[in-house]
mmCIF file of C-alpha atoms in Angstrom:
data_model
loop_
_atom_site.group_PDB
_atom_site.id
_atom_site.type_symbol
_atom_site.label_atom_id
_atom_site.label_comp_id
_atom_site.label_asym_id
_atom_site.label_seq_id
_atom_site.Cartn_x
_atom_site.Cartn_y
_atom_site.Cartn_z
ATOM 1 C CA MET A 265 0.000 0.000 0.000
ATOM 2 C CA GLU A 266 2.838 2.371 0.937
ATOM 3 C CA GLN A 267 4.652 1.606 -2.317
ATOM 4 C CA LYS A 268 1.493 2.286 -4.320
ATOM 5 C CA LYS A 269 1.179 5.690 -2.662
ATOM 6 C CA LYS A 270 4.830 6.559 -3.480
ATOM 7 C CA ARG A 271 4.298 5.555 -7.103
ATOM 8 C CA SER A 272 1.243 7.793 -7.347
ATOM 9 C CA ILE A 273 3.161 10.736 -5.901
ATOM 10 C CA MET A 274 6.060 10.129 -8.302
ATOM 11 C CA ARG A 275 3.671 9.988 -11.277
ATOM 12 C CA GLY A 276 2.043 13.207 -10.122
ATOM 13 C CA VAL A 277 5.431 14.959 -9.881
ATOM 14 C CA ILE A 278 6.406 13.759 -13.358
ATOM 15 C CA LEU A 279 3.089 14.960 -14.799
ATOM 16 C CA VAL A 280 3.549 18.406 -13.218
ATOM 17 C CA ILE A 281 7.093 18.657 -14.612
ATOM 18 C CA LEU A 282 5.861 17.641 -18.072
ATOM 19 C CA ALA A 283 3.027 20.176 -17.913
ATOM 20 C CA ILE A 284 5.477 22.948 -16.950
ATOM 21 C CA ALA A 285 7.866 21.960 -19.757
ATOM 22 C CA ILE A 286 5.065 21.934 -22.331
ATOM 23 C CA GLY A 287 3.730 25.251 -21.039
ATOM 24 C CA TYR A 288 7.171 26.852 -21.237
ATOM 25 C CA THR A 289 7.739 25.530 -24.760
ATOM 26 C CA VAL A 290 4.417 26.945 -25.938
ATOM 27 C CA TYR A 291 5.113 30.280 -24.220
ATOM 28 C CA ALA A 292 8.618 30.482 -25.738
ATOM 29 C CA ALA A 293 7.257 29.687 -29.204
ATOM 30 C CA ILE A 294 4.551 32.346 -28.936
ATOM 31 C CA THR A 295 6.792 35.107 -27.557
ATOM 32 C CA LYS A 296 9.745 34.337 -29.807
ATOM 33 C CA ASP A 297 7.836 35.650 -32.821
ATOM 34 C CA LYS A 298 7.369 38.985 -31.066
ATOM 35 C CA ILE A 299 11.089 39.447 -30.435
ATOM 36 C CA GLU A 300 13.020 40.953 -33.281
ATOM 37 C CA ILE A 301 15.734 38.582 -34.352
ATOM 38 C CA ILE A 302 19.099 40.268 -34.498
ATOM 39 C CA ALA A 303 21.753 39.274 -36.988
ATOM 40 C CA ALA A 304 25.115 40.366 -38.289
ATOM 41 C CA GLY A 305 24.773 43.623 -40.191
ATOM 42 C CA ALA A 306 21.784 44.817 -38.144
ATOM 43 C CA GLU A 307 21.918 47.822 -35.859
ATOM 44 C CA ALA A 308 22.682 46.688 -32.306
ATOM 45 C CA PRO A 309 19.816 47.443 -29.903
ATOM 46 C CA ASP A 310 20.745 50.141 -27.432
ATOM 47 C CA PHE A 311 20.864 49.106 -23.790
ATOM 48 C CA GLU A 312 21.718 50.475 -20.395
ATOM 49 C CA VAL A 313 23.291 48.454 -17.601
ATOM 50 C CA ILE A 314 24.953 49.361 -14.328
ATOM 51 C CA ASP A 315 28.118 47.462 -13.544
ATOM 52 C CA LEU A 316 29.210 46.097 -10.176
ATOM 53 C CA ASN A 317 31.073 49.377 -9.488
ATOM 54 C CA GLY A 318 27.882 51.384 -9.988
ATOM 55 C CA GLU A 319 28.915 52.811 -13.364
ATOM 56 C CA LYS A 320 26.297 53.130 -16.081
ATOM 57 C CA HIS A 321 27.037 51.671 -19.546
ATOM 58 C CA ARG A 322 24.924 52.576 -22.570
ATOM 59 C CA LEU A 323 25.741 51.254 -25.994
ATOM 60 C CA LYS A 324 25.186 54.661 -27.560
ATOM 61 C CA ASP A 325 27.897 56.079 -25.278
ATOM 62 C CA TYR A 326 30.403 53.816 -27.044
ATOM 63 C CA LYS A 327 29.638 55.087 -30.557
ATOM 64 C CA GLY A 328 32.913 55.217 -32.452
ATOM 65 C CA GLN A 329 34.328 52.301 -30.439
ATOM 66 C CA GLY A 330 34.041 48.560 -30.849
ATOM 67 C CA VAL A 331 32.128 46.671 -28.181
ATOM 68 C CA LEU A 332 32.217 43.028 -27.179
ATOM 69 C CA LEU A 333 28.987 42.324 -25.348
ATOM 70 C CA ASN A 334 29.372 38.987 -23.574
ATOM 71 C CA PHE A 335 26.372 37.234 -22.009
ATOM 72 C CA TRP A 336 27.155 34.732 -19.284
ATOM 73 C CA GLY A 337 26.204 32.975 -16.047
ATOM 74 C CA THR A 338 28.264 31.684 -13.121
ATOM 75 C CA TRP A 339 27.091 28.095 -13.766
ATOM 76 C CA CYS A 340 28.368 28.240 -17.354
ATOM 77 C CA ALA A 341 31.610 26.234 -17.668
ATOM 78 C CA PRO A 342 32.454 27.536 -21.182
ATOM 79 C CA CYS A 343 32.024 31.104 -19.849
ATOM 80 C CA GLU A 344 34.512 30.355 -17.095
ATOM 81 C CA ARG A 345 37.018 28.955 -19.595
ATOM 82 C CA GLU A 346 36.879 31.965 -21.937
ATOM 83 C CA PHE A 347 37.018 34.734 -19.290
ATOM 84 C CA PRO A 348 40.791 34.489 -18.661
ATOM 85 C CA ALA A 349 41.427 35.035 -22.382
ATOM 86 C CA MET A 350 39.060 38.013 -22.417
ATOM 87 C CA GLU A 351 40.798 39.410 -19.357
ATOM 88 C CA ARG A 352 44.218 39.156 -21.033
ATOM 89 C CA GLN A 353 42.897 41.002 -24.089
ATOM 90 C CA TYR A 354 40.849 43.631 -22.246
ATOM 91 C CA GLU A 355 43.509 46.281 -21.567
ATOM 92 C CA PRO A 356 45.372 46.039 -24.897
ATOM 93 C CA PHE A 357 42.140 46.345 -26.884
ATOM 94 C CA LYS A 358 40.654 48.995 -24.574
ATOM 95 C CA GLU A 359 43.621 51.178 -25.454
ATOM 96 C CA GLN A 360 42.742 50.635 -29.117
ATOM 97 C CA GLY A 361 39.089 51.653 -28.682
ATOM 98 C CA VAL A 362 37.403 48.305 -28.039
ATOM 99 C CA GLN A 363 35.351 47.791 -24.876
ATOM 100 C CA ILE A 364 34.332 44.534 -23.236
ATOM 101 C CA ILE A 365 31.126 44.441 -21.200
ATOM 102 C CA ALA A 366 30.001 41.205 -19.569
ATOM 103 C CA VAL A 367 26.283 40.913 -18.824
ATOM 104 C CA ASN A 368 25.205 38.329 -16.294
ATOM 105 C CA PHE A 369 21.877 36.522 -16.463
ATOM 106 C CA ALA A 370 19.970 37.962 -13.470
ATOM 107 C CA GLN A 371 21.933 36.238 -10.704
ATOM 108 C CA SER A 372 22.378 37.655 -7.207
ATOM 109 C CA GLU A 373 24.878 40.443 -6.704
ATOM 110 C CA PHE A 374 26.654 38.442 -4.007
ATOM 111 C CA GLU A 375 27.060 35.439 -6.281
ATOM 112 C CA VAL A 376 28.312 37.508 -9.225
ATOM 113 C CA GLU A 377 30.700 39.653 -7.153
ATOM 114 C CA LYS A 378 32.242 36.551 -5.604
ATOM 115 C CA TYR A 379 32.661 34.966 -9.042
ATOM 116 C CA VAL A 380 34.168 38.120 -10.581
ATOM 117 C CA THR A 381 36.641 38.471 -7.694
ATOM 118 C CA ASN A 382 37.678 34.822 -7.943
ATOM 119 C CA MET A 383 38.123 35.128 -11.718
ATOM 120 C CA GLY A 384 40.068 38.405 -11.425
ATOM 121 C CA MET A 385 37.875 40.102 -14.014
ATOM 122 C CA THR A 386 38.632 43.827 -14.427
ATOM 123 C CA PHE A 387 36.337 44.684 -17.350
ATOM 124 C CA PRO A 388 32.827 45.986 -16.601
ATOM 125 C CA VAL A 389 30.439 43.301 -15.366
ATOM 126 C CA ALA A 390 26.734 44.049 -15.041
ATOM 127 C CA ILE A 391 23.796 42.016 -13.872
ATOM 128 C CA ASP A 392 20.743 42.119 -16.150
ATOM 129 C CA LYS A 393 18.242 41.872 -13.298
ATOM 130 C CA THR A 394 15.217 42.479 -15.521
ATOM 131 C CA LYS A 395 16.625 40.380 -18.374
ATOM 132 C CA SER A 396 15.849 43.293 -20.694
ATOM 133 C CA VAL A 397 19.230 43.168 -22.433
ATOM 134 C CA PHE A 398 19.000 39.385 -22.812
ATOM 135 C CA THR A 399 15.553 39.862 -24.348
ATOM 136 C CA ALA A 400 16.637 42.728 -26.616
ATOM 137 C CA TYR A 401 19.440 40.587 -28.016
ATOM 138 C CA ASN A 402 17.328 37.413 -28.013
ATOM 139 C CA ILE A 403 19.990 35.499 -26.102
ATOM 140 C CA GLY A 404 19.579 31.740 -25.829
ATOM 141 C CA PRO A 405 22.507 29.545 -24.875
ATOM 142 C CA LEU A 406 25.436 30.855 -22.853
ATOM 143 C CA PRO A 407 27.971 32.087 -23.505
ATOM 144 C CA THR A 408 26.897 34.310 -26.360
ATOM 145 C CA SER A 409 29.149 37.112 -27.550
ATOM 146 C CA ILE A 410 27.990 40.001 -29.720
ATOM 147 C CA PHE A 411 30.738 41.925 -31.511
ATOM 148 C CA ILE A 412 29.563 45.453 -32.310
ATOM 149 C CA LYS A 413 31.380 47.690 -34.782
ATOM 150 C CA PRO A 414 32.166 51.369 -34.071
ATOM 151 C CA ASP A 415 29.184 52.398 -36.258
ATOM 152 C CA GLY A 416 26.812 50.460 -33.955
ATOM 153 C CA THR A 417 26.111 47.554 -36.280
ATOM 154 C CA ILE A 418 26.587 43.934 -35.306
ATOM 155 C CA ASP A 419 29.722 42.423 -36.805
ATOM 156 C CA ARG A 420 29.076 38.876 -35.607
ATOM 157 C CA ILE A 421 27.283 36.786 -33.032
ATOM 158 C CA ILE A 422 29.180 33.899 -31.486
ATOM 159 C CA THR A 423 27.303 31.281 -29.525
ATOM 160 C CA GLY A 424 29.494 29.031 -27.405
ATOM 161 C CA GLU A 425 33.033 29.168 -26.122
ATOM 162 C CA MET A 426 35.694 31.091 -28.016
ATOM 163 C CA SER A 427 39.415 30.417 -28.008
ATOM 164 C CA GLU A 428 41.817 33.260 -27.291
ATOM 165 C CA VAL A 429 42.865 33.277 -30.952
ATOM 166 C CA GLU A 430 39.230 33.746 -31.985
ATOM 167 C CA ILE A 431 38.712 36.475 -29.385
ATOM 168 C CA ILE A 432 41.730 38.389 -30.690
ATOM 169 C CA GLN A 433 40.607 37.927 -34.298
ATOM 170 C CA TYR A 434 37.064 39.133 -33.580
ATOM 171 C CA LEU A 435 38.225 42.066 -31.430
ATOM 172 C CA GLU A 436 40.564 43.094 -34.277
ATOM 173 C CA SER A 437 37.576 43.129 -36.638
ATOM 174 C CA ILE A 438 35.699 45.714 -34.530
ATOM 175 C CA LYS A 439 38.588 48.079 -33.816
ATOM 176 C CA PRO A 440 37.974 51.675 -34.895
ATOM 177 C CA GLU A 441 40.113 52.718 -37.867
#
């Protein structure tokens, strides 16, 4: 009798999980059509984020400079692997007019600050608490990196981990002339 009750509870839990998954899939399919798909060559949507130091970053403030907009989360192993390479390239490319801004997926400030300190990241890191930037750029898997040219158009969108060679190559492509 006890085993029968456990089986019923387990079936109920599985049914609830399936219902949530189906509901989310339907919701994502319906709302995805309403979000403008961005692509290389398109104008990058403007955004405003406040980094962990309290500084405001707007894309339009970087007009005339290249911008690497990196979307990430602390649970993302590929993000963790590519950050040291980004950190090594941050200062040299910043001096050449290319900015790196890392945008976290709505995690707690404590969690993100601890991660950033442990990783030794010195480039601006912001938390997208409302997920408005993630939505504007239609971000799916992490990491996703958007390389924005000095004229404000998207040069390329990279989904997944980048090697340091790729990072250098892509940062070179968005340097102001």
